[in-house]
């Protein structure tokens, strides 16, 4: 059976998130994942990512879920709350469902930093997230096929 991947993309800060999504998809294809094995889901903002990840994980259809967004600091404390909710929510889904949930949500001080991480001088975090998804899919498959008796592998 071919591994399926889901990519959740926040529509807030689209200039950044669409670039992250393009990078993640192209990297999965470079790894040999066929396009029909990738589901792309758009959500309004980063806060909506964990619920979407939970529903996808619950379906048991996906080897990994890649979460992409861009939270850019503003003049209020809203940034801190959003970052914390999204990070903890994604982590909770991963541990509850034993599915890799890759946190590809940029949390930057400004738009310049976000652009630098979405294909600029600081690399491409969408591509990095796809690499992490591929690697974790292999790790999870290996661990699930190994009998572990009171040992940490």
PDB file of C-alpha atoms in Angstrom:
ATOM      1  CA  UNK A   1       0.000   0.000   0.000  1.00  0.00           C
ATOM      2  CA  UNK A   2       1.293   3.447  -0.915  1.00  0.00           C
ATOM      3  CA  UNK A   3       1.727   5.964   1.889  1.00  0.00           C
ATOM      4  CA  UNK A   4      -0.657   8.895   1.822  1.00  0.00           C
ATOM      5  CA  UNK A   5       0.180  12.333   3.139  1.00  0.00           C
ATOM      6  CA  UNK A   6      -1.986  15.276   4.112  1.00  0.00           C
ATOM      7  CA  UNK A   7      -0.885  18.884   3.930  1.00  0.00           C
ATOM      8  CA  UNK A   8      -2.896  21.409   5.948  1.00  0.00           C
ATOM      9  CA  UNK A   9      -2.349  24.998   4.821  1.00  0.00           C
ATOM     10  CA  UNK A  10      -3.442  28.074   6.754  1.00  0.00           C
ATOM     11  CA  UNK A  11      -4.838  30.734   4.416  1.00  0.00           C
ATOM     12  CA  UNK A  12      -3.808  33.574   6.724  1.00  0.00           C
ATOM     13  CA  UNK A  13      -0.586  35.122   5.379  1.00  0.00           C
ATOM     14  CA  UNK A  14      -1.183  33.398   2.033  1.00  0.00           C
ATOM     15  CA  UNK A  15       1.850  34.977   0.428  1.00  0.00           C
ATOM     16  CA  UNK A  16       3.954  32.815   2.736  1.00  0.00           C
ATOM     17  CA  UNK A  17       1.771  29.748   3.272  1.00  0.00           C
ATOM     18  CA  UNK A  18       1.166  29.064  -0.414  1.00  0.00           C
ATOM     19  CA  UNK A  19       4.921  29.091  -0.976  1.00  0.00           C
ATOM     20  CA  UNK A  20       5.350  26.651   1.932  1.00  0.00           C
ATOM     21  CA  UNK A  21       2.676  24.388   0.440  1.00  0.00           C
ATOM     22  CA  UNK A  22       4.254  24.435  -3.030  1.00  0.00           C
ATOM     23  CA  UNK A  23       7.612  23.529  -1.510  1.00  0.00           C
ATOM     24  CA  UNK A  24       6.167  20.693   0.585  1.00  0.00           C
ATOM     25  CA  UNK A  25       4.265  19.217  -2.354  1.00  0.00           C
ATOM     26  CA  UNK A  26       7.226  19.432  -4.725  1.00  0.00           C
ATOM     27  CA  UNK A  27       9.484  17.788  -2.129  1.00  0.00           C
ATOM     28  CA  UNK A  28       7.046  14.906  -1.572  1.00  0.00           C
ATOM     29  CA  UNK A  29       6.933  14.369  -5.342  1.00  0.00           C
ATOM     30  CA  UNK A  30      10.753  14.400  -5.454  1.00  0.00           C
ATOM     31  CA  UNK A  31      10.682  11.623  -2.834  1.00  0.00           C
ATOM     32  CA  UNK A  32       8.532   9.542  -5.194  1.00  0.00           C
ATOM     33  CA  UNK A  33       5.144  10.168  -3.580  1.00  0.00           C
ATOM     34  CA  UNK A  34       2.525  10.312  -6.320  1.00  0.00           C
ATOM     35  CA  UNK A  35       0.316  13.384  -6.427  1.00  0.00           C
ATOM     36  CA  UNK A  36      -2.808  11.249  -5.952  1.00  0.00           C
ATOM     37  CA  UNK A  37      -1.386  10.208  -2.555  1.00  0.00           C
ATOM     38  CA  UNK A  38      -1.322  13.814  -1.289  1.00  0.00           C
ATOM     39  CA  UNK A  39      -4.377  15.572   0.099  1.00  0.00           C
ATOM     40  CA  UNK A  40      -4.137  19.358   0.424  1.00  0.00           C
ATOM     41  CA  UNK A  41      -6.570  21.023   2.824  1.00  0.00           C
ATOM     42  CA  UNK A  42      -6.909  24.771   3.292  1.00  0.00           C
ATOM     43  CA  UNK A  43      -8.035  26.207   6.626  1.00  0.00           C
ATOM     44  CA  UNK A  44      -8.752  29.856   7.512  1.00  0.00           C
ATOM     45  CA  UNK A  45      -5.910  30.351   9.993  1.00  0.00           C
ATOM     46  CA  UNK A  46      -3.300  28.594  12.084  1.00  0.00           C
ATOM     47  CA  UNK A  47      -5.644  28.020  15.042  1.00  0.00           C
ATOM     48  CA  UNK A  48      -7.779  25.769  12.836  1.00  0.00           C
ATOM     49  CA  UNK A  49      -4.865  23.475  12.005  1.00  0.00           C
ATOM     50  CA  UNK A  50      -5.003  21.165  15.082  1.00  0.00           C
ATOM     51  CA  UNK A  51      -8.696  20.257  14.689  1.00  0.00           C
ATOM     52  CA  UNK A  52      -8.159  19.517  11.014  1.00  0.00           C
ATOM     53  CA  UNK A  53      -5.103  17.408  11.870  1.00  0.00           C
ATOM     54  CA  UNK A  54      -7.140  15.515  14.470  1.00  0.00           C
ATOM     55  CA  UNK A  55      -9.888  14.680  11.983  1.00  0.00           C
ATOM     56  CA  UNK A  56      -7.331  13.525   9.425  1.00  0.00           C
ATOM     57  CA  UNK A  57      -5.451  11.439  12.002  1.00  0.00           C
ATOM     58  CA  UNK A  58      -8.699   9.875  13.200  1.00  0.00           C
ATOM     59  CA  UNK A  59      -9.421   8.735   9.624  1.00  0.00           C
ATOM     60  CA  UNK A  60      -6.310   6.496   9.738  1.00  0.00           C
ATOM     61  CA  UNK A  61      -5.721   7.212   6.014  1.00  0.00           C
ATOM     62  CA  UNK A  62      -2.483   9.163   6.304  1.00  0.00           C
ATOM     63  CA  UNK A  63       1.071   8.115   7.116  1.00  0.00           C
ATOM     64  CA  UNK A  64       1.865  11.698   8.112  1.00  0.00           C
ATOM     65  CA  UNK A  65       0.196  15.094   8.325  1.00  0.00           C
ATOM     66  CA  UNK A  66       2.131  18.234   7.422  1.00  0.00           C
ATOM     67  CA  UNK A  67       0.878  21.437   9.056  1.00  0.00           C
ATOM     68  CA  UNK A  68       1.857  24.694   7.361  1.00  0.00           C
ATOM     69  CA  UNK A  69       1.173  28.239   8.451  1.00  0.00           C
ATOM     70  CA  UNK A  70       2.755  31.593   9.152  1.00  0.00           C
ATOM     71  CA  UNK A  71       2.141  33.428  12.403  1.00  0.00           C
ATOM     72  CA  UNK A  72       3.817  36.825  12.316  1.00  0.00           C
ATOM     73  CA  UNK A  73       4.180  38.916  15.454  1.00  0.00           C
ATOM     74  CA  UNK A  74       2.034  42.004  15.662  1.00  0.00           C
ATOM     75  CA  UNK A  75       1.571  44.684  18.278  1.00  0.00           C
ATOM     76  CA  UNK A  76      -0.571  42.597  20.656  1.00  0.00           C
ATOM     77  CA  UNK A  77      -0.201  39.398  22.674  1.00  0.00           C
ATOM     78  CA  UNK A  78      -2.379  37.527  20.147  1.00  0.00           C
ATOM     79  CA  UNK A  79       0.761  36.108  18.512  1.00  0.00           C
ATOM     80  CA  UNK A  80       1.808  34.330  21.712  1.00  0.00           C
ATOM     81  CA  UNK A  81      -1.586  32.710  22.222  1.00  0.00           C
ATOM     82  CA  UNK A  82      -1.885  31.553  18.623  1.00  0.00           C
ATOM     83  CA  UNK A  83       1.623  30.067  18.550  1.00  0.00           C
ATOM     84  CA  UNK A  84       1.089  28.198  21.794  1.00  0.00           C
ATOM     85  CA  UNK A  85      -2.346  26.838  20.827  1.00  0.00           C
ATOM     86  CA  UNK A  86      -1.212  25.603  17.441  1.00  0.00           C
ATOM     87  CA  UNK A  87       1.999  24.019  18.682  1.00  0.00           C
ATOM     88  CA  UNK A  88       0.380  22.226  21.611  1.00  0.00           C
ATOM     89  CA  UNK A  89      -2.621  21.196  19.502  1.00  0.00           C
ATOM     90  CA  UNK A  90      -0.455  19.574  16.840  1.00  0.00           C
ATOM     91  CA  UNK A  91       1.637  17.810  19.467  1.00  0.00           C
ATOM     92  CA  UNK A  92      -1.506  16.482  21.148  1.00  0.00           C
ATOM     93  CA  UNK A  93      -2.831  15.040  17.887  1.00  0.00           C
ATOM     94  CA  UNK A  94       0.490  13.335  17.200  1.00  0.00           C
ATOM     95  CA  UNK A  95       0.645  11.672  20.600  1.00  0.00           C
ATOM     96  CA  UNK A  96      -3.061  10.776  20.716  1.00  0.00           C
ATOM     97  CA  UNK A  97      -3.116   9.116  17.285  1.00  0.00           C
ATOM     98  CA  UNK A  98       0.470   7.853  16.812  1.00  0.00           C
ATOM     99  CA  UNK A  99       0.694   9.677  13.473  1.00  0.00           C
ATOM    100  CA  UNK A 100       3.523  12.063  12.657  1.00  0.00           C
ATOM    101  CA  UNK A 101       2.141  15.605  12.684  1.00  0.00           C
ATOM    102  CA  UNK A 102       4.846  17.797  11.257  1.00  0.00           C
ATOM    103  CA  UNK A 103       4.899  21.339  12.623  1.00  0.00           C
ATOM    104  CA  UNK A 104       5.734  23.510   9.634  1.00  0.00           C
ATOM    105  CA  UNK A 105       4.154  26.633  11.060  1.00  0.00           C
ATOM    106  CA  UNK A 106       6.489  29.608  10.885  1.00  0.00           C
ATOM    107  CA  UNK A 107       6.469  31.795  13.986  1.00  0.00           C
ATOM    108  CA  UNK A 108       8.394  34.918  13.080  1.00  0.00           C
ATOM    109  CA  UNK A 109       8.882  38.468  14.264  1.00  0.00           C
ATOM    110  CA  UNK A 110       8.135  39.980  10.863  1.00  0.00           C
ATOM    111  CA  UNK A 111       7.264  39.328   7.227  1.00  0.00           C
ATOM    112  CA  UNK A 112      10.910  39.547   6.154  1.00  0.00           C
ATOM    113  CA  UNK A 113      11.814  36.624   8.431  1.00  0.00           C
ATOM    114  CA  UNK A 114       8.861  34.610   7.129  1.00  0.00           C
ATOM    115  CA  UNK A 115       9.868  35.188   3.501  1.00  0.00           C
ATOM    116  CA  UNK A 116      13.439  34.178   4.314  1.00  0.00           C
ATOM    117  CA  UNK A 117      12.127  30.802   5.576  1.00  0.00           C
ATOM    118  CA  UNK A 118       9.700  30.224   2.702  1.00  0.00           C
ATOM    119  CA  UNK A 119      12.300  29.806  -0.006  1.00  0.00           C
ATOM    120  CA  UNK A 120      14.584  32.709   0.830  1.00  0.00           C
ATOM    121  CA  UNK A 121      18.032  32.899   2.379  1.00  0.00           C
ATOM    122  CA  UNK A 122      17.025  30.837   5.444  1.00  0.00           C
ATOM    123  CA  UNK A 123      15.918  27.851   3.365  1.00  0.00           C
ATOM    124  CA  UNK A 124      12.489  26.417   2.694  1.00  0.00           C
ATOM    125  CA  UNK A 125      10.579  25.172   5.709  1.00  0.00           C
ATOM    126  CA  UNK A 126       7.842  23.642   3.522  1.00  0.00           C
ATOM    127  CA  UNK A 127      10.414  21.374   1.907  1.00  0.00           C
ATOM    128  CA  UNK A 128      11.944  20.662   5.322  1.00  0.00           C
ATOM    129  CA  UNK A 129       8.515  19.660   6.651  1.00  0.00           C
ATOM    130  CA  UNK A 130       8.058  17.207   3.772  1.00  0.00           C
ATOM    131  CA  UNK A 131      11.484  15.698   4.496  1.00  0.00           C
ATOM    132  CA  UNK A 132      10.498  15.278   8.161  1.00  0.00           C
ATOM    133  CA  UNK A 133       7.215  13.621   7.129  1.00  0.00           C
ATOM    134  CA  UNK A 134       9.006  11.097   4.913  1.00  0.00           C
ATOM    135  CA  UNK A 135      11.581  10.337   7.593  1.00  0.00           C
ATOM    136  CA  UNK A 136       9.035   9.989  10.392  1.00  0.00           C
ATOM    137  CA  UNK A 137       6.832   7.751   8.248  1.00  0.00           C
ATOM    138  CA  UNK A 138       9.778   5.355   7.974  1.00  0.00           C
ATOM    139  CA  UNK A 139      10.572   5.611  11.696  1.00  0.00           C
ATOM    140  CA  UNK A 140       6.976   4.892  12.720  1.00  0.00           C
ATOM    141  CA  UNK A 141       6.669   1.973  10.284  1.00  0.00           C
ATOM    142  CA  UNK A 142       9.911   0.496  11.603  1.00  0.00           C
ATOM    143  CA  UNK A 143       8.836   0.854  15.222  1.00  0.00           C
ATOM    144  CA  UNK A 144       5.369  -0.572  14.595  1.00  0.00           C
ATOM    145  CA  UNK A 145       6.893  -3.657  12.990  1.00  0.00           C
ATOM    146  CA  UNK A 146       9.250  -4.236  15.926  1.00  0.00           C
ATOM    147  CA  UNK A 147       8.128  -5.983  19.064  1.00  0.00           C
ATOM    148  CA  UNK A 148       9.160  -3.827  21.989  1.00  0.00           C
ATOM    149  CA  UNK A 149       9.132  -5.430  25.412  1.00  0.00           C
ATOM    150  CA  UNK A 150       9.690  -2.877  28.179  1.00  0.00           C
ATOM    151  CA  UNK A 151      12.442  -1.266  26.177  1.00  0.00           C
ATOM    152  CA  UNK A 152      12.749   2.119  24.667  1.00  0.00           C
ATOM    153  CA  UNK A 153      13.931   1.837  21.074  1.00  0.00           C
TER     154      UNK A 153
END
